[in-house]
CSV table of C-alpha atoms in Angstrom, one decimal:
chain,number,residue,atom,x,y,z
A,2,MET,CA,-17.7,15.7,43.7
A,3,SER,CA,-18.5,18.2,40.7
A,4,THR,CA,-20.9,17.3,37.6
A,5,ALA,CA,-19.7,13.9,35.9
A,6,PRO,CA,-18.4,14.9,32.9
A,7,VAL,CA,-19.6,12.3,31.1
A,8,PRO,CA,-22.9,11.8,32.4
A,9,GLU,CA,-23.9,8.6,30.9
A,10,LEU,CA,-21.5,6.7,32.7
A,11,ALA,CA,-21.7,8.4,36.2
A,12,GLU,CA,-23.7,6.1,37.6
A,13,THR,CA,-21.0,3.2,37.2
A,14,ALA,CA,-18.1,5.7,37.9
A,15,THR,CA,-20.0,5.8,41.3
A,16,ALA,CA,-19.8,2.2,42.0
A,17,CYS,CA,-16.3,1.7,40.1
A,18,ALA,CA,-15.0,4.4,42.4
A,19,ASP,CA,-17.5,3.0,45.7
A,20,ARG,CA,-15.9,-0.7,45.3
A,21,LEU,CA,-12.0,1.2,45.1
A,22,HIS,CA,-12.2,2.9,48.1
A,23,ALA,CA,-13.4,-0.2,50.1
A,24,ALA,CA,-10.3,-2.0,48.2
A,25,GLU,CA,-7.3,-3.0,50.9
A,26,SER,CA,-5.1,-3.0,47.5
A,27,VAL,CA,-5.5,-2.8,43.8
A,28,LEU,CA,-3.7,-4.0,40.9
A,29,VAL,CA,-3.7,-1.4,38.0
A,30,ALA,CA,-2.9,-3.7,35.1
A,31,SER,CA,-3.0,-1.0,31.8
A,32,HIS,CA,-1.8,-1.8,27.9
A,33,ILE,CA,0.9,-0.4,26.6
A,34,ASP,CA,0.6,1.5,23.6
A,35,ALA,CA,-0.1,6.0,24.7
A,36,ASP,CA,-3.9,5.5,25.0
A,37,GLY,CA,-2.7,2.8,27.6
A,38,LEU,CA,0.1,4.8,29.6
A,39,THR,CA,-2.1,7.7,29.8
A,40,SER,CA,-4.8,5.4,31.3
A,41,ALA,CA,-2.3,3.5,33.9
A,42,ALA,CA,-1.8,7.3,35.1
A,43,VAL,CA,-4.1,9.1,35.3
A,44,ALA,CA,-5.9,5.7,37.2
A,45,ASP,CA,-2.4,6.0,38.8
A,46,THR,CA,-2.9,9.0,40.0
A,47,ALA,CA,-5.9,9.3,41.1
A,48,LEU,CA,-5.8,6.6,43.5
A,49,GLU,CA,-2.9,8.5,44.9
A,50,ARG,CA,-4.6,11.0,45.7
A,51,ALA,CA,-7.0,8.5,47.5
A,52,GLY,CA,-5.0,7.0,49.8
A,53,ILE,CA,-5.7,3.7,48.6
A,54,GLU,CA,-2.5,2.0,47.9
A,55,HIS,CA,-1.9,-0.1,44.1
A,56,GLU,CA,0.3,-1.5,42.2
A,57,GLN,CA,1.3,-1.5,38.4
A,58,VAL,CA,1.4,-3.9,35.8
A,59,PHE,CA,1.4,-3.8,31.7
A,60,PHE,CA,0.6,-6.0,28.8
A,61,GLU,CA,1.5,-5.6,25.7
A,62,GLN,CA,-1.2,-7.3,24.5
A,63,LEU,CA,-3.7,-9.2,27.5
A,64,ASP,CA,-4.5,-13.0,27.4
A,65,ALA,CA,-5.7,-15.9,29.2
A,66,GLU,CA,-2.1,-16.5,30.4
A,67,HIS,CA,-1.7,-12.9,31.3
A,68,ILE,CA,-5.2,-12.9,33.4
A,69,ASP,CA,-4.2,-16.0,35.1
A,70,ARG,CA,-1.0,-14.5,36.5
A,71,ILE,CA,-2.5,-11.6,37.6
A,72,ALA,CA,-5.1,-13.7,39.1
A,73,ALA,CA,-2.2,-15.9,41.4
A,74,THR,CA,-1.4,-12.5,42.7
A,75,GLU,CA,-1.9,-11.3,46.2
A,76,HIS,CA,-4.7,-8.5,44.6
A,77,GLU,CA,-7.9,-9.6,45.6
A,78,THR,CA,-8.7,-6.3,43.6
A,79,VAL,CA,-7.9,-5.2,39.1
A,80,LEU,CA,-8.4,-2.4,37.9
A,81,PHE,CA,-8.1,-3.1,33.8
A,82,THR,CA,-7.5,-0.1,31.5
A,83,ASP,CA,-7.4,0.7,27.7
A,84,PHE,CA,-8.4,-3.0,28.0
A,85,GLY,CA,-10.5,-5.8,29.9
A,86,SER,CA,-13.5,-5.7,28.0
A,87,GLY,CA,-12.6,-7.6,25.1
A,88,GLN,CA,-11.4,-10.5,27.8
A,89,LEU,CA,-14.0,-10.6,29.9
A,90,ASP,CA,-14.2,-14.4,28.9
A,91,ASP,CA,-11.4,-15.3,30.5
A,92,ILE,CA,-11.8,-12.7,33.4
A,93,VAL,CA,-15.1,-13.4,34.5
A,94,PRO,CA,-13.9,-16.8,35.1
A,95,HIS,CA,-11.5,-15.7,37.3
A,96,GLU,CA,-14.3,-13.7,38.9
A,97,ARG,CA,-17.0,-16.4,40.0
A,98,ALA,CA,-14.1,-18.3,41.9
A,99,GLY,CA,-13.3,-15.7,44.0
A,100,ALA,CA,-10.0,-14.7,42.4
A,101,PHE,CA,-10.1,-10.8,42.6
A,102,THR,CA,-12.4,-8.5,41.3
A,103,PRO,CA,-12.5,-7.2,38.5
A,104,ILE,CA,-12.7,-3.9,37.6
A,105,ILE,CA,-12.3,-2.2,33.6
A,106,ALA,CA,-12.0,1.2,32.0
A,107,ASP,CA,-12.0,0.5,28.6
A,108,HIS,CA,-13.2,1.0,25.4
A,109,HIS,CA,-12.7,-1.9,23.2
A,110,GLN,CA,-15.2,-4.4,21.9
A,111,PRO,CA,-17.2,-6.0,25.0
A,112,ALA,CA,-16.7,-9.8,25.0
A,113,ASP,CA,-19.8,-12.3,25.6
A,114,ALA,CA,-19.5,-12.0,29.1
A,115,ASP,CA,-21.1,-9.8,31.8
A,116,THR,CA,-19.3,-8.3,34.9
A,117,GLU,CA,-20.7,-5.9,37.9
A,118,PHE,CA,-18.3,-3.0,37.1
A,119,HIS,CA,-17.3,-2.2,33.9
A,120,LEU,CA,-16.7,0.9,32.5
A,121,ASN,CA,-17.3,0.9,29.4
A,122,PRO,CA,-18.8,4.0,26.4
A,123,LEU,CA,-19.8,1.4,24.2
A,124,LEU,CA,-22.0,0.0,27.0
A,125,VAL,CA,-24.2,2.9,26.5
A,126,GLY,CA,-24.7,3.8,23.0
A,127,LEU,CA,-20.6,6.2,23.5
A,128,ASN,CA,-18.8,5.6,20.1
A,129,GLY,CA,-16.0,4.2,21.6
A,130,ALA,CA,-13.4,4.7,18.5
A,131,ARG,CA,-14.6,8.9,18.1
A,132,GLU,CA,-15.8,9.9,21.9
A,133,LEU,CA,-13.9,8.3,24.6
A,134,SER,CA,-10.4,6.1,24.6
A,135,GLY,CA,-9.3,4.1,27.6
A,136,ALA,CA,-7.3,7.3,28.6
A,137,GLY,CA,-10.6,8.9,28.9
A,138,ALA,CA,-12.1,5.8,30.3
A,139,ALA,CA,-10.1,6.8,33.5
A,140,TYR,CA,-10.4,10.0,33.7
A,141,VAL,CA,-14.5,9.8,34.7
A,142,LEU,CA,-13.3,6.9,36.8
A,143,ALA,CA,-10.7,9.6,38.6
A,144,ARG,CA,-13.2,11.7,38.6
A,145,ALA,CA,-15.7,9.1,40.2
A,146,LEU,CA,-12.7,9.0,42.7
A,147,GLU,CA,-13.2,12.5,44.4
A,148,ARG,CA,-13.2,12.6,47.7
A,149,ASP,CA,-12.7,15.4,50.8
A,150,GLY,CA,-11.6,18.6,48.3
A,151,VAL,CA,-9.4,16.7,45.9
A,152,ASP,CA,-10.4,17.9,42.4
A,153,ASN,CA,-8.8,16.0,39.3
A,154,ARG,CA,-9.8,18.0,36.7
A,155,ASP,CA,-6.2,18.8,35.7
A,156,LEU,CA,-6.0,14.4,34.7
A,157,ALA,CA,-7.9,15.9,31.2
A,158,ALA,CA,-4.6,16.8,30.1
A,159,THR,CA,-3.0,13.6,30.3
A,160,ALA,CA,-6.4,12.1,29.4
A,161,VAL,CA,-6.4,14.2,25.8
A,162,VAL,CA,-2.5,12.6,25.2
A,163,GLY,CA,-4.5,8.8,25.3
A,164,ALA,CA,-7.2,10.3,22.8
A,165,VAL,CA,-4.6,11.6,20.3
A,166,GLY,CA,-3.1,9.0,20.7
A,167,ASP,CA,-5.6,7.0,19.8
A,168,MET,CA,-6.1,8.7,16.7
A,169,GLN,CA,-9.7,10.2,18.0
A,170,ASP,CA,-8.8,13.0,16.9
A,171,SER,CA,-8.5,12.1,13.0
A,172,GLY,CA,-11.8,14.1,11.5
A,173,GLY,CA,-9.7,16.9,12.8
A,174,GLU,CA,-10.8,17.8,16.6
A,175,LEU,CA,-11.8,15.4,19.3
A,176,HIS,CA,-15.6,15.9,19.8
A,177,GLY,CA,-18.6,13.8,21.3
A,178,ALA,CA,-17.4,12.9,25.0
A,179,ASN,CA,-13.6,13.8,24.8
A,180,ALA,CA,-15.1,17.8,24.3
A,181,ALA,CA,-16.2,17.4,27.6
A,182,LEU,CA,-12.9,15.9,28.6
A,183,VAL,CA,-11.5,19.0,26.9
A,184,GLU,CA,-13.3,21.6,28.3
A,185,GLU,CA,-13.3,20.4,32.1
A,186,GLY,CA,-8.9,20.6,31.2
A,187,VAL,CA,-9.3,23.7,29.6
A,188,ALA,CA,-11.1,25.2,33.0
A,189,ALA,CA,-8.2,23.6,35.3
A,190,GLY,CA,-5.5,25.2,33.4
A,191,ALA,CA,-4.2,22.5,32.4
A,192,LEU,CA,-5.4,22.4,28.7
A,193,ALA,CA,-5.4,24.7,26.0
A,194,GLU,CA,-7.1,24.1,22.3
A,195,ALA,CA,-6.7,25.7,19.2
A,196,LYS,CA,-7.7,26.3,15.7
A,197,ASP,CA,-4.0,25.6,13.7
A,198,LEU,CA,-2.1,24.3,11.1
A,199,ALA,CA,-3.1,20.0,11.1
A,200,VAL,CA,1.1,19.2,11.1
A,201,TYR,CA,3.2,17.2,13.4
A,202,GLY,CA,5.9,18.4,14.9
A,203,LYS,CA,5.1,22.2,15.3
A,204,GLN,CA,7.0,22.5,19.0
A,205,THR,CA,9.7,20.6,17.7
A,206,ARG,CA,10.3,20.5,14.5
A,207,PRO,CA,12.7,22.5,12.2
A,208,LEU,CA,10.2,24.3,9.6
A,209,PRO,CA,11.6,22.5,6.6
A,210,LYS,CA,10.9,19.6,8.1
A,211,LEU,CA,7.6,20.7,9.6
A,212,LEU,CA,6.5,20.7,5.8
A,213,GLU,CA,8.9,17.6,4.7
A,214,TYR,CA,6.9,15.7,6.3
A,215,ALA,CA,3.2,16.6,6.6
A,216,THR,CA,1.8,14.1,3.9
A,217,ASP,CA,-2.1,13.8,6.1
A,218,THR,CA,-3.1,16.2,3.6
A,219,TYR,CA,-0.6,15.8,0.4
A,220,VAL,CA,1.0,19.0,-0.9
A,221,PRO,CA,2.8,18.3,-4.4
A,222,GLY,CA,5.7,20.0,-4.8
A,223,ILE,CA,6.6,19.9,-0.8
A,224,SER,CA,5.3,16.9,0.9
A,225,ASN,CA,8.1,14.6,1.2
A,226,SER,CA,10.4,17.2,-0.3
A,227,TYR,CA,12.9,18.8,1.8
A,228,SER,CA,14.4,20.9,-1.1
A,229,GLY,CA,10.9,21.3,-2.4
A,230,ALA,CA,10.0,22.6,1.0
A,231,VAL,CA,12.8,24.8,1.5
A,232,GLU,CA,12.4,26.9,-1.4
A,233,PHE,CA,8.8,27.1,-1.0
A,234,LEU,CA,9.7,28.6,2.8
A,235,ASP,CA,12.9,30.9,0.7
A,236,GLY,CA,10.0,32.7,-1.5
A,237,LEU,CA,7.6,33.7,1.4
A,238,ASP,CA,7.7,37.4,3.3
A,239,VAL,CA,8.5,35.9,6.6
A,240,ALA,CA,11.9,35.3,8.8
A,241,CYS,CA,11.9,31.4,9.0
A,242,ARG,CA,15.1,31.7,9.7
A,243,ASP,CA,16.6,32.8,13.2
A,244,ASP,CA,19.8,36.1,13.6
A,245,ASP,CA,22.6,32.7,13.4
A,246,GLU,CA,20.3,31.4,9.9
A,247,GLU,CA,19.1,28.9,11.4
A,248,TRP,CA,15.3,27.4,10.7
A,249,LYS,CA,12.9,28.5,13.4
A,250,ARG,CA,9.9,25.7,14.4
A,251,TRP,CA,6.4,26.5,14.1
A,252,VAL,CA,6.3,27.7,17.8
A,253,ASP,CA,9.0,30.4,17.5
A,254,LEU,CA,6.9,32.2,14.8
A,255,THR,CA,4.2,34.9,15.8
A,256,ASP,CA,0.9,34.1,15.2
A,257,ASP,CA,0.8,36.8,11.9
A,258,GLU,CA,4.0,34.7,10.4
A,259,ARG,CA,2.4,31.3,11.0
A,260,GLN,CA,-0.7,32.6,9.7
A,261,SER,CA,1.1,33.8,6.6
A,262,VAL,CA,2.9,30.5,6.0
A,263,ALA,CA,-0.7,28.9,6.7
A,264,SER,CA,-2.6,31.3,3.9
A,265,ALA,CA,1.0,30.3,1.4
A,266,LEU,CA,0.5,26.4,1.9
A,267,VAL,CA,-3.0,26.7,1.1
A,268,ARG,CA,-2.4,29.1,-1.5
A,269,HIS,CA,0.5,26.5,-3.3
A,270,ALA,CA,-2.0,23.4,-2.4
A,271,VAL,CA,-4.7,24.8,-4.4
A,272,SER,CA,-2.0,25.9,-7.6
A,273,ARG,CA,-1.0,22.5,-7.6
A,274,GLY,CA,-5.2,21.3,-8.0
A,275,VAL,CA,-5.1,19.9,-4.0
A,276,PRO,CA,-9.4,19.6,-3.5
A,277,ALA,CA,-11.0,21.9,-1.9
A,278,SER,CA,-11.9,19.4,0.9
A,279,LYS,CA,-8.5,17.8,1.6
A,280,ILE,CA,-7.2,21.5,2.1
A,281,GLU,CA,-9.6,22.4,4.7
A,282,ARG,CA,-8.2,19.1,6.7
A,283,LEU,CA,-5.1,21.6,6.5
A,284,VAL,CA,-6.4,23.1,9.9
A,285,ALA,CA,-7.3,21.4,12.8
A,286,THR,CA,-7.9,21.8,16.5
A,287,THR,CA,-4.8,21.4,18.2
A,288,TYR,CA,-4.0,20.3,22.3
A,289,THR,CA,-1.3,22.1,24.3
A,290,LEU,CA,-0.9,21.1,27.9
A,291,THR,CA,-0.5,24.6,29.2
A,292,ASP,CA,1.9,22.9,32.2
A,293,GLU,CA,4.5,22.1,30.2
A,294,PRO,CA,7.9,24.2,28.9
A,295,GLU,CA,7.3,25.7,25.6
A,296,GLY,CA,9.3,24.0,22.5
A,297,THR,CA,9.2,20.3,23.8
A,298,GLU,CA,7.4,17.7,22.9
A,299,LEU,CA,5.3,17.8,26.0
A,300,ARG,CA,3.9,20.3,25.4
A,301,ASP,CA,1.4,19.6,22.4
A,302,ALA,CA,-0.5,16.4,22.5
A,303,SER,CA,0.0,14.6,20.0
A,304,GLU,CA,4.1,15.2,20.0
A,305,PHE,CA,3.3,13.5,23.9
A,306,SER,CA,1.6,11.1,22.7
A,307,THR,CA,4.1,10.2,19.8
A,308,LEU,CA,6.8,10.0,22.5
A,309,LEU,CA,5.2,8.0,24.6
A,310,ASN,CA,4.3,5.3,22.1
A,311,ALA,CA,8.2,5.0,21.9
A,312,THR,CA,8.5,4.1,25.0
A,313,ALA,CA,5.9,2.1,24.5
A,314,ARG,CA,7.0,-0.2,21.3
A,315,TYR,CA,10.9,-1.1,22.9
A,316,ASP,CA,9.0,-2.7,25.9
A,317,ARG,CA,10.0,0.5,28.2
A,318,ALA,CA,6.5,1.0,29.6
A,319,ASP,CA,7.9,2.3,33.0
A,320,VAL,CA,9.4,5.4,30.9
A,321,GLY,CA,6.4,6.2,29.8
A,322,LEU,CA,4.3,5.9,32.8
A,323,ALA,CA,6.9,8.4,35.1
A,324,VAL,CA,7.0,11.4,32.0
A,325,CYS,CA,2.8,10.8,32.5
A,326,LEU,CA,3.7,11.2,36.1
A,327,GLY,CA,6.0,14.3,35.8
A,328,ASP,CA,9.2,12.6,36.0
A,329,ARG,CA,11.8,14.9,33.9
A,330,THR,CA,14.8,14.0,34.0
A,331,GLY,CA,15.6,11.0,33.5
A,332,ALA,CA,12.9,9.1,32.2
A,333,LEU,CA,12.7,12.2,30.1
A,334,GLU,CA,15.7,11.5,28.8
A,335,THR,CA,15.4,8.3,28.5
A,336,ALA,CA,12.1,8.6,26.2
A,337,ARG,CA,13.7,10.9,24.0
A,338,LYS,CA,16.7,9.0,23.1
A,339,LEU,CA,13.6,5.6,22.8
A,340,LEU,CA,11.1,8.4,20.3
A,341,ARG,CA,15.5,9.0,19.0
A,342,THR,CA,15.4,5.4,17.6
A,343,HIS,CA,11.7,4.8,16.7
A,344,ARG,CA,11.7,7.7,14.3
A,345,ARG,CA,15.3,6.3,12.6
A,346,ASN,CA,13.1,2.6,13.0
A,347,LEU,CA,9.6,4.3,11.0
A,348,SER,CA,11.8,6.5,8.5
A,349,GLU,CA,13.9,2.7,7.5
A,350,GLY,CA,11.0,0.9,7.0
A,351,LEU,CA,9.0,4.1,4.9
A,352,THR,CA,11.3,3.0,3.0
A,353,TRP,CA,11.5,-0.3,2.6
A,354,VAL,CA,7.9,0.3,2.3
A,355,LYS,CA,8.3,2.4,-1.1
A,356,ASP,CA,11.4,0.6,-1.9
A,357,ASN,CA,9.4,-2.8,-2.0
A,358,GLY,CA,5.4,-1.2,-2.5
A,359,VAL,CA,2.9,-2.3,-1.8
A,360,THR,CA,0.0,-5.6,-3.9
A,361,ASP,CA,-3.4,-4.6,-4.7
A,362,ALA,CA,-5.5,-6.8,-4.0
A,363,GLY,CA,-8.8,-5.3,-4.9
A,364,ASN,CA,-10.3,-3.4,-1.7
A,365,LEU,CA,-7.5,-3.7,0.1
A,366,GLN,CA,-3.8,-3.4,-1.2
A,367,TRP,CA,-1.5,-5.2,1.1
A,368,PHE,CA,2.9,-5.6,2.1
A,369,ASP,CA,4.2,-8.3,4.1
A,370,ALA,CA,8.0,-6.9,5.6
A,371,GLY,CA,9.3,-10.3,7.6
A,372,ASP,CA,11.5,-9.5,9.7
A,373,GLU,CA,12.5,-6.1,8.0
A,374,ILE,CA,10.1,-4.1,9.9
A,375,ARG,CA,9.6,-4.5,13.6
A,376,ALA,CA,6.1,-6.0,14.4
A,377,THR,CA,5.6,-3.2,16.8
A,378,ILE,CA,5.9,-0.3,14.5
A,379,VAL,CA,4.7,-2.3,11.4
A,380,GLY,CA,0.7,0.0,11.5
A,381,ILE,CA,2.5,2.7,12.2
A,382,VAL,CA,4.6,2.3,8.7
A,383,ALA,CA,1.8,1.1,7.5
A,384,GLY,CA,-0.1,4.7,8.7
A,385,MET,CA,1.9,7.0,7.0
A,386,SER,CA,2.6,4.6,4.0
A,387,MET,CA,-0.4,6.3,2.3
A,388,GLY,CA,1.0,9.4,1.9
A,389,VAL,CA,3.7,8.2,0.0
A,390,ASP,CA,3.8,7.3,-4.3
A,391,GLY,CA,2.6,4.1,-4.9
A,392,VAL,CA,-0.1,3.7,-2.7
A,393,ASP,CA,-3.6,4.6,-3.3
A,394,ARG,CA,-5.9,6.8,-0.3
A,395,ALA,CA,-8.6,5.2,-1.2
A,396,LYS,CA,-8.3,1.5,0.1
A,397,PRO,CA,-6.9,0.6,3.1
A,398,VAL,CA,-3.3,-0.8,4.7
A,399,VAL,CA,-3.1,-4.4,5.6
A,400,ALA,CA,0.8,-4.9,6.7
A,401,PHE,CA,2.7,-8.1,8.3
A,402,ALA,CA,5.4,-8.9,9.8
A,403,ARG,CA,6.9,-11.8,11.9
A,404,GLU,CA,5.7,-11.8,15.8
A,405,SER,CA,7.4,-15.0,16.3
A,406,GLU,CA,8.5,-18.7,13.8
A,407,THR,CA,4.7,-19.3,14.6
A,408,GLU,CA,3.0,-16.4,14.2
A,409,THR,CA,2.4,-13.5,12.1
A,410,LYS,CA,1.2,-10.1,13.2
A,411,VAL,CA,-0.9,-8.1,11.2
A,412,SER,CA,-1.7,-4.2,11.4
A,413,SER,CA,-3.7,-2.7,9.4
A,414,ARG,CA,-4.3,1.4,8.6
A,415,GLY,CA,-7.8,3.1,6.8
A,416,THR,CA,-8.8,6.6,6.9
A,417,GLY,CA,-11.5,9.2,8.5
A,418,ALA,CA,-13.0,8.8,4.5
A,419,LEU,CA,-12.8,5.8,3.9
A,420,VAL,CA,-14.5,4.8,7.6
A,421,ARG,CA,-17.3,7.3,6.1
A,422,GLN,CA,-17.7,5.2,3.7
A,423,GLY,CA,-18.5,2.1,5.6
A,424,LEU,CA,-15.2,1.0,6.4
A,425,ASP,CA,-14.7,-0.6,10.7
A,426,LEU,CA,-11.0,-2.8,10.5
A,427,SER,CA,-12.3,-3.5,13.8
A,428,VAL,CA,-14.4,-6.2,11.7
A,429,VAL,CA,-12.2,-6.5,9.4
A,430,MET,CA,-9.3,-7.9,11.2
A,431,GLY,CA,-11.8,-10.1,14.0
A,432,GLU,CA,-13.3,-12.1,10.9
A,433,ALA,CA,-10.6,-12.4,8.9
A,434,SER,CA,-8.4,-13.7,11.8
A,435,GLU,CA,-10.7,-16.0,12.9
A,436,ALA,CA,-11.4,-17.7,9.1
A,437,VAL,CA,-7.6,-18.8,9.6
A,438,GLY,CA,-7.1,-20.1,13.1
A,439,GLY,CA,-6.0,-16.3,15.2
A,440,GLY,CA,-7.8,-13.2,16.8
A,441,GLY,CA,-8.0,-9.2,16.7
A,442,GLY,CA,-9.6,-6.5,16.9
A,443,GLY,CA,-9.7,-2.8,17.9
A,444,HIS,CA,-11.3,0.0,15.7
A,445,ASP,CA,-12.6,1.2,12.5
A,446,VAL,CA,-9.7,3.3,11.6
A,447,ALA,CA,-7.0,0.8,12.4
A,448,ALA,CA,-6.8,-2.5,14.3
A,449,GLY,CA,-5.1,-5.0,14.8
A,450,ALA,CA,-5.0,-9.3,14.5
A,451,THR,CA,-2.3,-12.5,15.1
A,452,ILE,CA,-2.4,-15.2,12.4
A,453,PRO,CA,-0.6,-18.3,11.8
A,454,ALA,CA,2.3,-17.9,10.3
A,455,GLY,CA,1.8,-19.0,6.7
A,456,GLU,CA,-1.5,-18.0,6.9
A,457,GLU,CA,-1.2,-14.6,4.9
A,458,GLU,CA,-2.6,-15.2,1.4
A,459,GLN,CA,-5.9,-16.6,3.1
A,460,PHE,CA,-6.3,-14.1,6.1
A,461,ILE,CA,-6.2,-11.1,2.6
A,462,ASP,CA,-8.1,-13.2,0.5
A,463,ARG,CA,-11.1,-13.1,3.1
A,464,ALA,CA,-10.2,-8.8,4.7
A,465,ASP,CA,-10.1,-7.9,0.8
A,466,ALA,CA,-13.9,-10.0,0.6
A,467,ILE,CA,-14.9,-8.1,3.9
A,468,VAL,CA,-13.3,-4.3,2.4
A,469,GLY,CA,-15.3,-5.0,-0.5
A,470,ASP,CA,-19.1,-5.7,0.8
A,471,GLN,CA,-17.7,-2.9,3.7
A,472,LEU,CA,-17.3,-0.6,1.0
A,473,GLY,CA,-19.8,-1.6,-1.4
């Protein structure tokens, strides 16, 4: 085996890999978001190449009941990907009882319990919210699983999709341990990285839609304005339409044409008073999956991750996994249908937020969507809402949606700038939910919780106070 991609994790990864090679069969249990699906795909492919018999299961949340069900299976070895660390207090008793041996490849905050085969960047001083995702941890394990000439470096491309899906590139590029994964993916010919316009949809969206929805750096007169985007593009000395007068996509433009559009966009932003610090964020590093066809959502890591999230949010993790594993027929078409539904629901959710507004609590802002927005997508809508009028990007957003008659789903989103000022939504969600009889966690820039229905106001009071302490 060649040099380990993340040296700090090499020893633990080798121990985990040796234990997997010794197993008669393995149950792989994974989370269902983009990072979870890609971590499952990396693990599945690596186990397949290693000749290790395995099965796959998915859970939206791993709780004590799910772990009880896992313990009741015939499998003596269970590999948890993109969760497991935070549930160690429920996993370890089963391990001690001899139900199964857990192997964990995760990046979330560990619970207060110990287990032998625990691969997590946080345990070696790496940042699990920024430097390595769940798919990244699974990739480190996949590299350690290599035997007899097997080379798993091509799986770095899948791991990068997971990292991007987990918003680990929110600073404009992947860094830390993630950068080592990118380097290996590029060396394997599975990945390319380049500086480009930092907008979503470069492979698939018509140019006006591309710019209309580009709200991470808000450009007055273009962002959230289709007519404004059309007027801007029509004013350029660039052929933005094809011979049939249909709008081109970003991927259809030549390098010189892209440079012309990007430069004009920067000039427009300057003329409309956008600060230099924000204009710099119009350009970022993009990650291209070189084996995928140009002009498809599978070629761009960001678009691929959104496709996967669409399958997960509508209870079709099996479809997302199949796409990750190379199914380009039935599963891909199903995923695209789910993505269309997903986009429609996100658009309707964002419209609801625009129409109903948010409530300013002082240090944070919040909205309660009730049954109007699905609990599985309310967090994404919360993140998107930070680009609309009436929502302050200088404060985190907290969103509620009805989970059931007795429970409310809470999602929160911040920005990289807020995190740099001290915001940690994982702490906010964890402590505020615990104070009202619920539970939660996640990452500094995005986190979630589940609380008893009726405790929303008390939760906001507690969360607002914690955010106030963090941001001073």
